[in-house]
Amino acid sequence: AVELNRRVVSRADHGKTPRTLWLILGLSHKSEEIRESAQTELNHVTGNYFGYHYEAPRSERDAAIKRWKEWWETEADQSRYP
């Protein structure tokens, strides 16, 4: 599943946007496969979870995505995450 995300979301698509941020944005993708891939890679790379599950109802996913975005903006050492 992680390979799917790497193939679909490439640096050419997002320029200088950090990959970790692309993955956070990928959590809201309409494709369940891409959401799963983004979740798997984010959990692996960051060690964080924030209650996100790709199959959860949209309202639950949105709440968890908000927590991911808040973490990225306020707590993440962005130089540590490519």
Short mmCIF file of C-alpha atoms in Angstrom, two decimals:
data_model
loop_
_atom_site.label_atom_id
_atom_site.label_comp_id
_atom_site.label_asym_id
_atom_site.label_seq_id
_atom_site.Cartn_x
_atom_site.Cartn_y
_atom_site.Cartn_z
CA ALA A 1 0.00 0.00 0.00
CA VAL A 2 2.83 2.40 0.75
CA GLU A 3 4.18 1.88 -2.78
CA LEU A 4 0.83 3.01 -4.20
CA ASN A 5 1.17 6.35 -2.43
CA ARG A 6 4.75 6.83 -3.58
CA ARG A 7 3.71 6.14 -7.16
CA VAL A 8 0.59 8.35 -7.10
CA VAL A 9 2.04 11.22 -5.07
CA SER A 10 5.39 12.20 -6.50
CA ARG A 11 7.69 15.15 -6.00
CA ALA A 12 6.78 16.30 -9.51
CA ASP A 13 3.21 16.72 -8.33
CA HIS A 14 4.08 18.74 -5.24
CA GLY A 15 7.37 20.51 -5.85
CA LYS A 16 9.01 21.53 -2.59
CA THR A 17 6.13 20.53 -0.31
CA PRO A 18 7.50 18.21 2.39
CA ARG A 19 6.42 14.60 1.84
CA THR A 20 5.02 14.39 5.37
CA LEU A 21 2.64 17.24 4.57
CA TRP A 22 1.59 15.54 1.29
CA LEU A 23 0.77 12.45 3.31
CA ILE A 24 -1.31 14.46 5.76
CA LEU A 25 -3.21 15.90 2.81
CA GLY A 26 -3.54 12.38 1.38
CA LEU A 27 -5.57 11.35 4.43
CA SER A 28 -8.54 13.22 2.95
CA HIS A 29 -8.23 11.73 -0.55
CA LYS A 30 -11.37 10.22 -2.07
CA SER A 31 -9.52 6.95 -2.76
CA GLU A 32 -9.56 4.57 0.20
CA GLU A 33 -6.32 3.00 -1.06
CA ILE A 34 -4.49 6.33 -1.04
CA ARG A 35 -5.87 7.18 2.41
CA GLU A 36 -4.68 3.80 3.70
CA SER A 37 -1.26 4.27 2.15
CA ALA A 38 -0.89 7.79 3.57
CA GLN A 39 -1.95 6.57 7.02
CA THR A 40 0.48 3.65 6.96
CA GLU A 41 3.44 5.76 5.91
CA LEU A 42 2.65 8.61 8.32
CA ASN A 43 2.35 6.22 11.25
CA HIS A 44 5.63 4.56 10.29
CA VAL A 45 7.62 7.73 9.61
CA THR A 46 6.38 9.83 12.53
CA GLY A 47 5.41 7.24 15.13
CA ASN A 48 2.14 9.15 15.60
CA TYR A 49 -1.44 8.00 15.19
CA PHE A 50 -3.93 10.73 16.25
CA GLY A 51 -6.90 8.38 15.94
CA TYR A 52 -7.02 8.36 12.13
CA HIS A 53 -8.32 5.29 10.35
CA TYR A 54 -8.82 5.33 6.60
CA GLU A 55 -12.12 3.39 6.80
CA ALA A 56 -13.67 5.52 9.57
CA PRO A 57 -16.67 7.73 8.85
CA ARG A 58 -15.72 11.04 7.25
CA SER A 59 -16.43 13.09 10.39
CA GLU A 60 -14.01 10.93 12.40
CA ARG A 61 -11.36 11.11 9.68
CA ASP A 62 -11.75 14.89 9.48
CA ALA A 63 -11.26 15.26 13.24
CA ALA A 64 -8.09 13.15 13.11
CA ILE A 65 -6.80 15.05 10.06
CA LYS A 66 -7.26 18.27 12.02
CA ARG A 67 -5.06 16.79 14.79
CA TRP A 68 -2.42 15.79 12.20
CA LYS A 69 -2.41 19.32 10.76
CA GLU A 70 -2.16 20.88 14.21
CA TRP A 71 0.76 18.58 15.03
CA TRP A 72 2.50 19.52 11.77
CA GLU A 73 2.01 23.25 12.33
CA THR A 74 2.81 23.44 16.04
CA GLU A 75 4.76 20.42 17.28
CA ALA A 76 6.56 18.66 14.44
CA ASP A 77 10.24 19.31 13.94
CA GLN A 78 9.72 19.90 10.23
CA SER A 79 13.44 19.65 9.51
CA ARG A 80 13.25 16.03 10.72
CA TYR A 81 10.50 15.03 8.31
CA PRO A 82 11.23 15.21 4.59
#
